[in-house]
PDB file of C-alpha atoms in Angstrom:
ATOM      1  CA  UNK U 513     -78.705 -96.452 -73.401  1.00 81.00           C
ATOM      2  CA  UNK U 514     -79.088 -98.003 -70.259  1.00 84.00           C
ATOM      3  CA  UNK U 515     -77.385 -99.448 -67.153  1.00 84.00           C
ATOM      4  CA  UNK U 516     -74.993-102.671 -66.705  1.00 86.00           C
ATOM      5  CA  UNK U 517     -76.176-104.347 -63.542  1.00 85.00           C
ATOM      6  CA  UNK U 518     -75.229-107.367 -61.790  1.00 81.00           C
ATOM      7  CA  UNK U 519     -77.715-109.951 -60.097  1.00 79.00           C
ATOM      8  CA  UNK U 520     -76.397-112.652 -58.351  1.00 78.00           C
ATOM      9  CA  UNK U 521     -72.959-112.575 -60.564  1.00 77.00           C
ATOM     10  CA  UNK U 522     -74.775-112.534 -63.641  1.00 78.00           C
ATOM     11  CA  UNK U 523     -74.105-109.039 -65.313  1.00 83.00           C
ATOM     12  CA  UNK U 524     -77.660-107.549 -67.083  1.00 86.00           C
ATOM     13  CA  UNK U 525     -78.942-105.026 -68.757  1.00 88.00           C
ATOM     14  CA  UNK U 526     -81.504-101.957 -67.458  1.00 88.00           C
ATOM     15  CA  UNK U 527     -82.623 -99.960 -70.410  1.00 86.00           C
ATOM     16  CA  UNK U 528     -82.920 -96.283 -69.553  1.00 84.00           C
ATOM     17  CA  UNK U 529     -86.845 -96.632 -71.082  1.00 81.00           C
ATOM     18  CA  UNK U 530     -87.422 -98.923 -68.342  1.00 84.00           C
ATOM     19  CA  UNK U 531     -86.346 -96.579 -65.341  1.00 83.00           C
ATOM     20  CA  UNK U 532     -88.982 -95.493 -62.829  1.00 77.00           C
ATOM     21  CA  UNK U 533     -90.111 -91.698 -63.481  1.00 68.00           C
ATOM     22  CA  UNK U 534     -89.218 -91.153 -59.367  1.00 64.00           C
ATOM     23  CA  UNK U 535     -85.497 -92.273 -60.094  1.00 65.00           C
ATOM     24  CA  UNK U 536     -82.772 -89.992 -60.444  1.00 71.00           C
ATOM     25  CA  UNK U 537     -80.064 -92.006 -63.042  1.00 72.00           C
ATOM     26  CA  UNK U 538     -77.212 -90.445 -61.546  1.00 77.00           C
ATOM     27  CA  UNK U 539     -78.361 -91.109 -57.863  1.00 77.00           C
ATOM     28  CA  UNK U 540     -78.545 -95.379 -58.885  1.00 76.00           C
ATOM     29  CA  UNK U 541     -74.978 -95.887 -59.884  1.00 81.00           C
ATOM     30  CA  UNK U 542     -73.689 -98.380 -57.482  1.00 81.00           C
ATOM     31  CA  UNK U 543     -76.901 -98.750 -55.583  1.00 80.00           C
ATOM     32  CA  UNK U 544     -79.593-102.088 -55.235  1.00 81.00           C
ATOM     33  CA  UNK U 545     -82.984-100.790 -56.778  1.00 80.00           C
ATOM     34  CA  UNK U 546     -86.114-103.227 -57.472  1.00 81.00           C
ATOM     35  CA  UNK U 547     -86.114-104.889 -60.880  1.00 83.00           C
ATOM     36  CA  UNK U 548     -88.288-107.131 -62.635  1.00 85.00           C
ATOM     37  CA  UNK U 549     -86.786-109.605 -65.352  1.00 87.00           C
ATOM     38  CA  UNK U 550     -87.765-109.002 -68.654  1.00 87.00           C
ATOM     39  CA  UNK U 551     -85.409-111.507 -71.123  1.00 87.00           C
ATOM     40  CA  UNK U 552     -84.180-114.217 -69.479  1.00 87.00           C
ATOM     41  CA  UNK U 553     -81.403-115.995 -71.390  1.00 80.00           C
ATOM     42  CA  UNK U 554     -78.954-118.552 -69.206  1.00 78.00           C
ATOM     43  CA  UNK U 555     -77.902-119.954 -72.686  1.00 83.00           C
ATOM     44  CA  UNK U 556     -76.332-116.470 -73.488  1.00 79.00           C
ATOM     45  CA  UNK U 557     -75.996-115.521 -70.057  1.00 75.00           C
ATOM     46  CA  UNK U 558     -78.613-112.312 -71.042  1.00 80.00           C
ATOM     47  CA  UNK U 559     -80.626-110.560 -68.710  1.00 87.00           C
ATOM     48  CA  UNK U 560     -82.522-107.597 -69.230  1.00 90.00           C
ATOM     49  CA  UNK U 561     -84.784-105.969 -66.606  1.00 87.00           C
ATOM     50  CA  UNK U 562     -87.075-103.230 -65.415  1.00 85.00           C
ATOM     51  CA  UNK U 563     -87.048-100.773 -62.862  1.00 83.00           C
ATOM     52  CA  UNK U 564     -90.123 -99.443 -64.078  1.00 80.00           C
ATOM     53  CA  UNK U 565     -92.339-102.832 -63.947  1.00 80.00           C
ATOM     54  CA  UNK U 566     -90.876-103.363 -60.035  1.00 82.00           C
ATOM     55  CA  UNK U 567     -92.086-100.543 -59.175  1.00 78.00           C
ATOM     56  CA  UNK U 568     -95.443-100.543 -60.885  1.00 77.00           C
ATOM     57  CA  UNK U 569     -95.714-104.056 -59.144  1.00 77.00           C
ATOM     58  CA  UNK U 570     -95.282-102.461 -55.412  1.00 76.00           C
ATOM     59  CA  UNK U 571     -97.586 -99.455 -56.323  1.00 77.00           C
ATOM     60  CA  UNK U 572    -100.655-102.411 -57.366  1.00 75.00           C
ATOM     61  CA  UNK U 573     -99.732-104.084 -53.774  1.00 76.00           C
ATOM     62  CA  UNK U 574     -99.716-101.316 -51.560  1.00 78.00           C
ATOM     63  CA  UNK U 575    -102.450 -98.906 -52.860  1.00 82.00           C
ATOM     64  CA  UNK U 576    -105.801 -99.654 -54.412  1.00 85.00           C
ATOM     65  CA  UNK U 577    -109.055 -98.756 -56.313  1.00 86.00           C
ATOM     66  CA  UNK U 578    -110.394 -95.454 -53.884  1.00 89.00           C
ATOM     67  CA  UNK U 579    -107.007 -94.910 -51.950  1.00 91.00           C
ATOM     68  CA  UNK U 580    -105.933 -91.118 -51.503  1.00 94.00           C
ATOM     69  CA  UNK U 581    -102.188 -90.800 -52.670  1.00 93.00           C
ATOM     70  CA  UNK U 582    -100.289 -87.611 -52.449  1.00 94.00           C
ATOM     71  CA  UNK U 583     -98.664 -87.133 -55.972  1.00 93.00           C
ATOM     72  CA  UNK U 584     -96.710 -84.491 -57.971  1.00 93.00           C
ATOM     73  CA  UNK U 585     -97.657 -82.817 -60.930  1.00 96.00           C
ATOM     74  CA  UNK U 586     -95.560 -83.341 -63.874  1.00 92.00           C
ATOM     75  CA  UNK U 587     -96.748 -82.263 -66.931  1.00 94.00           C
ATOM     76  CA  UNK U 588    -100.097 -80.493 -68.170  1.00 96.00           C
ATOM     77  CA  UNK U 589    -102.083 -81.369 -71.699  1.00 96.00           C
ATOM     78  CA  UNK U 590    -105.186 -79.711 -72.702  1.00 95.00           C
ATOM     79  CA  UNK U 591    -106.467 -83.392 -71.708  1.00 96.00           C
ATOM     80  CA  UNK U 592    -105.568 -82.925 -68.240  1.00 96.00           C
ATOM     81  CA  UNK U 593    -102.505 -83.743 -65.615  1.00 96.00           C
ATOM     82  CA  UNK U 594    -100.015 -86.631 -65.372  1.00 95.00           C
ATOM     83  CA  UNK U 595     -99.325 -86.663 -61.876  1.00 94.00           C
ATOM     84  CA  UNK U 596     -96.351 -88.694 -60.288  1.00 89.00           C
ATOM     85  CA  UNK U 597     -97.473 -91.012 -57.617  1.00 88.00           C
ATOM     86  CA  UNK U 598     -93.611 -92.365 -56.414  1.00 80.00           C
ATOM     87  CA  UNK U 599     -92.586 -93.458 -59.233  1.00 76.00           C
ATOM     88  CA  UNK U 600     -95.872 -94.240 -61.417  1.00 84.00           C
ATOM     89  CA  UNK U 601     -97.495 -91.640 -63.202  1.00 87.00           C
ATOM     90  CA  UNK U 602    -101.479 -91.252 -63.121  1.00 92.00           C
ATOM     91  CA  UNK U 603    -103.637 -89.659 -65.553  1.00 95.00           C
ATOM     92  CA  UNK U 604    -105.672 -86.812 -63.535  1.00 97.00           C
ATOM     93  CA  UNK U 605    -108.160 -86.243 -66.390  1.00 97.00           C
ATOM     94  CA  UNK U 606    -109.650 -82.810 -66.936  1.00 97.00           C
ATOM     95  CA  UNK U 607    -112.999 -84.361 -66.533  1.00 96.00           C
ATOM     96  CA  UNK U 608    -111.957 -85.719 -62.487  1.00 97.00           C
ATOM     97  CA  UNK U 609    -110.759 -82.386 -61.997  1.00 96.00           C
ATOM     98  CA  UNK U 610    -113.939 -80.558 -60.370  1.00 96.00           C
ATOM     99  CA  UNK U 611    -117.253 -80.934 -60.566  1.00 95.00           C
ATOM    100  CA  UNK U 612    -117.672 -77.045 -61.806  1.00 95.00           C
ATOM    101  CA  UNK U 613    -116.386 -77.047 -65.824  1.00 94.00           C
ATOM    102  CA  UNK U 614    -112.421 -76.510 -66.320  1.00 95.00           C
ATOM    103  CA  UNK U 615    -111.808 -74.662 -69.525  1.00 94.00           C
ATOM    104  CA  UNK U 616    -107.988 -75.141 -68.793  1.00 95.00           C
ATOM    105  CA  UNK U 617    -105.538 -77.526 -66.419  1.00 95.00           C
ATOM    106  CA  UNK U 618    -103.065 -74.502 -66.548  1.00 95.00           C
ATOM    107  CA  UNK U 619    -105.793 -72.877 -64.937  1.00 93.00           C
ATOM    108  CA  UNK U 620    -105.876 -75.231 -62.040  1.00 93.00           C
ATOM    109  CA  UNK U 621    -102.425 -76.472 -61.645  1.00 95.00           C
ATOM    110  CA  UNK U 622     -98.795 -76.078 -61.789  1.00 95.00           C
ATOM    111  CA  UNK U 623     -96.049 -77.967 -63.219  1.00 96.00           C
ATOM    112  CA  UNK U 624     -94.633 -78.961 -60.065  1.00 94.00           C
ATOM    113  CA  UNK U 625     -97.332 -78.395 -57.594  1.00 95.00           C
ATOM    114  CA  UNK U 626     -98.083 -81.507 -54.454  1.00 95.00           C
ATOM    115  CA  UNK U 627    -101.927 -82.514 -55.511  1.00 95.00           C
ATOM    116  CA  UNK U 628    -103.750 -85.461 -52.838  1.00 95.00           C
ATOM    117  CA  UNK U 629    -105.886 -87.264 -55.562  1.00 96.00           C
ATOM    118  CA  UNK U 630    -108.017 -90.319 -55.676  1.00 95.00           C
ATOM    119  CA  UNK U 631    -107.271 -93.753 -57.299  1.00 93.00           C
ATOM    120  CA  UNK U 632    -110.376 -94.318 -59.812  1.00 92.00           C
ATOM    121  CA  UNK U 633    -108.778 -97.107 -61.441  1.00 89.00           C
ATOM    122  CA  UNK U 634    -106.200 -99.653 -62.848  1.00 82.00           C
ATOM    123  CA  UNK U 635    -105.560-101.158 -65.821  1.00 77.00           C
ATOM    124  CA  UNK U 636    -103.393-104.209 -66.585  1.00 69.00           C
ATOM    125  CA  UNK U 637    -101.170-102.132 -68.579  1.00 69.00           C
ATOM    126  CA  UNK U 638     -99.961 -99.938 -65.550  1.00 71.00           C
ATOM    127  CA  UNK U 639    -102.209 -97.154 -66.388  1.00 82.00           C
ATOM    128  CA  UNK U 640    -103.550 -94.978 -63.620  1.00 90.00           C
ATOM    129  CA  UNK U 641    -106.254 -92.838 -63.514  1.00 94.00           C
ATOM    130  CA  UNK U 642    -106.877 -90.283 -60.928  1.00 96.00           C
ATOM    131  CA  UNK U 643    -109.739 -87.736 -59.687  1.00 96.00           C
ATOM    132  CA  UNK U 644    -109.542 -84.585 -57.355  1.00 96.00           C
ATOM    133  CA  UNK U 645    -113.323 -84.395 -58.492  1.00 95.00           C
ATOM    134  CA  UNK U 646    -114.364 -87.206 -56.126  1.00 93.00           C
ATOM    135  CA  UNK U 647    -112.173 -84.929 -52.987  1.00 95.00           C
ATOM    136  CA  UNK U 648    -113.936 -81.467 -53.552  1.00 94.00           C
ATOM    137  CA  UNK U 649    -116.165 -80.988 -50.282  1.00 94.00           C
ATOM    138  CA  UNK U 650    -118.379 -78.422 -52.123  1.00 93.00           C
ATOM    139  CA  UNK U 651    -118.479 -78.212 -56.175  1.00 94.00           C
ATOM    140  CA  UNK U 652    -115.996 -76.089 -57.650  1.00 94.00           C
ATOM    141  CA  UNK U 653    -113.608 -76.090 -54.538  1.00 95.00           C
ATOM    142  CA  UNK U 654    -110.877 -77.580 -56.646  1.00 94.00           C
ATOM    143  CA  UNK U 655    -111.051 -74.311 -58.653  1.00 94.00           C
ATOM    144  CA  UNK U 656    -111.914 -71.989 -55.743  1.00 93.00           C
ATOM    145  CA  UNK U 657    -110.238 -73.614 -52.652  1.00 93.00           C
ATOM    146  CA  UNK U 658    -107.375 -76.070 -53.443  1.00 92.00           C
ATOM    147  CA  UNK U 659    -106.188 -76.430 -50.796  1.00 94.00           C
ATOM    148  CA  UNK U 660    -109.251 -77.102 -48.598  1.00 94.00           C
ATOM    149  CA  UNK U 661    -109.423 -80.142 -50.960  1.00 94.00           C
ATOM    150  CA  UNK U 662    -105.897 -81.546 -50.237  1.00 93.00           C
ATOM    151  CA  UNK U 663    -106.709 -80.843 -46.163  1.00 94.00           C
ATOM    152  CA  UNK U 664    -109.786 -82.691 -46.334  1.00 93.00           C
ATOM    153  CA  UNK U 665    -109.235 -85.150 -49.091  1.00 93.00           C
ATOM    154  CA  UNK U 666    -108.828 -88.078 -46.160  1.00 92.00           C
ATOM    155  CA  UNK U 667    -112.426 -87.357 -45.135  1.00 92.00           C
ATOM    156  CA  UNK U 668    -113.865 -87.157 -48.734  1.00 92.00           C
ATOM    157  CA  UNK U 669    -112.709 -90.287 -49.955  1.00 89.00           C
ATOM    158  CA  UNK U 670    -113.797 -92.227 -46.981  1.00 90.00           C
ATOM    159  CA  UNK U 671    -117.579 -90.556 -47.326  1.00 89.00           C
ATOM    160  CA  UNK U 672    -117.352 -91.360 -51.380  1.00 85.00           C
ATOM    161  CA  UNK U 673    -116.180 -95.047 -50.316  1.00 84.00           C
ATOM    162  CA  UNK U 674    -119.362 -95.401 -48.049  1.00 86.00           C
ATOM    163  CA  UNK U 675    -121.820 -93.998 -50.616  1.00 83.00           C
ATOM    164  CA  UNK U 676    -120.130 -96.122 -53.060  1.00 80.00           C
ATOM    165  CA  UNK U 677    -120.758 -99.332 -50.705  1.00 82.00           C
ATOM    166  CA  UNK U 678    -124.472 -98.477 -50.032  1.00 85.00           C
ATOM    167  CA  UNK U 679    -124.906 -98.177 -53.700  1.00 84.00           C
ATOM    168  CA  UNK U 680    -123.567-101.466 -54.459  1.00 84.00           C
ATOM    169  CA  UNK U 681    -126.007-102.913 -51.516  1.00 85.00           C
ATOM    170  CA  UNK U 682    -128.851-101.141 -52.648  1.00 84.00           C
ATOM    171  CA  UNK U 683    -128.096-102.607 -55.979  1.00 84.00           C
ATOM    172  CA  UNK U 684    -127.304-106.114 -54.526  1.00 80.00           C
ATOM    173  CA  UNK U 685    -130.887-106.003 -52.388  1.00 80.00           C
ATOM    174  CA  UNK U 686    -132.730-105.020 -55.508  1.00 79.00           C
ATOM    175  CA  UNK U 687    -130.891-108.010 -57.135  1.00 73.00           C
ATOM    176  CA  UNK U 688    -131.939-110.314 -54.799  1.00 68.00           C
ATOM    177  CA  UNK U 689    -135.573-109.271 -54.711  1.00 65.00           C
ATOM    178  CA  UNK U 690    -136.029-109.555 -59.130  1.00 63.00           C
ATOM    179  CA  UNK U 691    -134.503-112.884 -58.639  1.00 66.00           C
ATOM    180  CA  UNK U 692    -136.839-113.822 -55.588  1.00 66.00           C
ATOM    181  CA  UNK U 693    -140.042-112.401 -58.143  1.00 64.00           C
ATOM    182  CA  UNK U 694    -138.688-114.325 -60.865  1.00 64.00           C
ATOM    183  CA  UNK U 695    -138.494-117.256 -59.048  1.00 63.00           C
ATOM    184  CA  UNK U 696    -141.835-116.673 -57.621  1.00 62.00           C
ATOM    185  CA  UNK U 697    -143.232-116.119 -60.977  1.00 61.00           C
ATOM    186  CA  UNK U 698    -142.105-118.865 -62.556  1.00 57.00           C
ATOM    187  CA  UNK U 699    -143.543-121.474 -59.874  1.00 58.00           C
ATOM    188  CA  UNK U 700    -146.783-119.913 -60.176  1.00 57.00           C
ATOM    189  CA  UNK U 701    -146.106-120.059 -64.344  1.00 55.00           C
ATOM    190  CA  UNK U 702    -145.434-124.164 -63.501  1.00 53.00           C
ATOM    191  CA  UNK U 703    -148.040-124.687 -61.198  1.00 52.00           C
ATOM    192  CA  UNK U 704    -151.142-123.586 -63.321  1.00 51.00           C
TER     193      UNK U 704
END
């Protein structure tokens, strides 16, 4: 099943599978919600679109690799917690929960229950994958002090962003010098 939408006087098609998880089908009868074109057929006069890709598309624009995102949890797997970040769901891994061990998400978490997490990466497939591991001031707090780790999870991510960018100088500057004594060496290598 699906919706019969109109674009521009051309009448289309929304498949329910390609709905946003943040959209309520009742509430977008009769409404103008993002789409992305999927079939394009003028021959036939065939259109078929996604809410879900739109969407997915906005998320990758406004948010990015080490942003903090408040999201809602939506369902728990021994695995871990898909959590809903506005309509894209992210994979909160049982491994990015803490940094103490987690024998169980429904231990942690609720069905239900607002969680600020981190944005650990993208793929081009729409997957997201999320860590309150990275927001825990202290080990364990996740498991001990939730919500210390949602208050402070602004000030967490912006100290893991700058340890993260003097790593990657560190590395470039080490870089740099192995390619300065390679160069070095191999002049001396020509020269005898």
């Amino acid at each position: 099943g699906g919706f019969l939408t109109e674009v521009d006087g051309l009448q289309g098609f929304l498949p329910f599978s390609q709905m946003s998880t943040n959209v309520d089908k009742e509430e977008v009868i009769g409404k103008a919600i993002p789409v992305k074109f999927l079939e394009v057929d003028m021959e036939n006069q065939r259109l078929v679109m996604s809410n879900r890709r739109a969407v997915a598309s906005s998320f990758k624009k406004n948010y990015k690799v080490g942003d903090v995102v408040v999201g809602t949890v939506t369902a728990l797997k021994p695995y871990g917690a898909f959590v809903n970040l506005g309509g894209v769901n992210g994979l909160l891994h049982i491994s990015q929960i803490s940094h103490d061990h987690v024998t169980s998400v429904k231990d942690v978490m609720d069905v239900g229950q607002k969680l600020k997490v981190m944005i650990m990466s993208r793929d081009q497939n729409g997957r997201v994958s999320l860590s309150t591991k990275r927001l825990e001031p202290t080990a364990g707090d996740m498991l001990r002090a939730p919500q210390l780790v949602f208050d402070k999870a602004e000030e967490m991510a912006a100290r893991f962003k700058e340890q993260a960018r003097a790593a990657e100088e560190a590395t470039r500057a080490l870089s740099s010098d192995a390619d300065q004594a390679a160069a070095a060496a191999t002049e001396e290598v020509v020269a005898a």
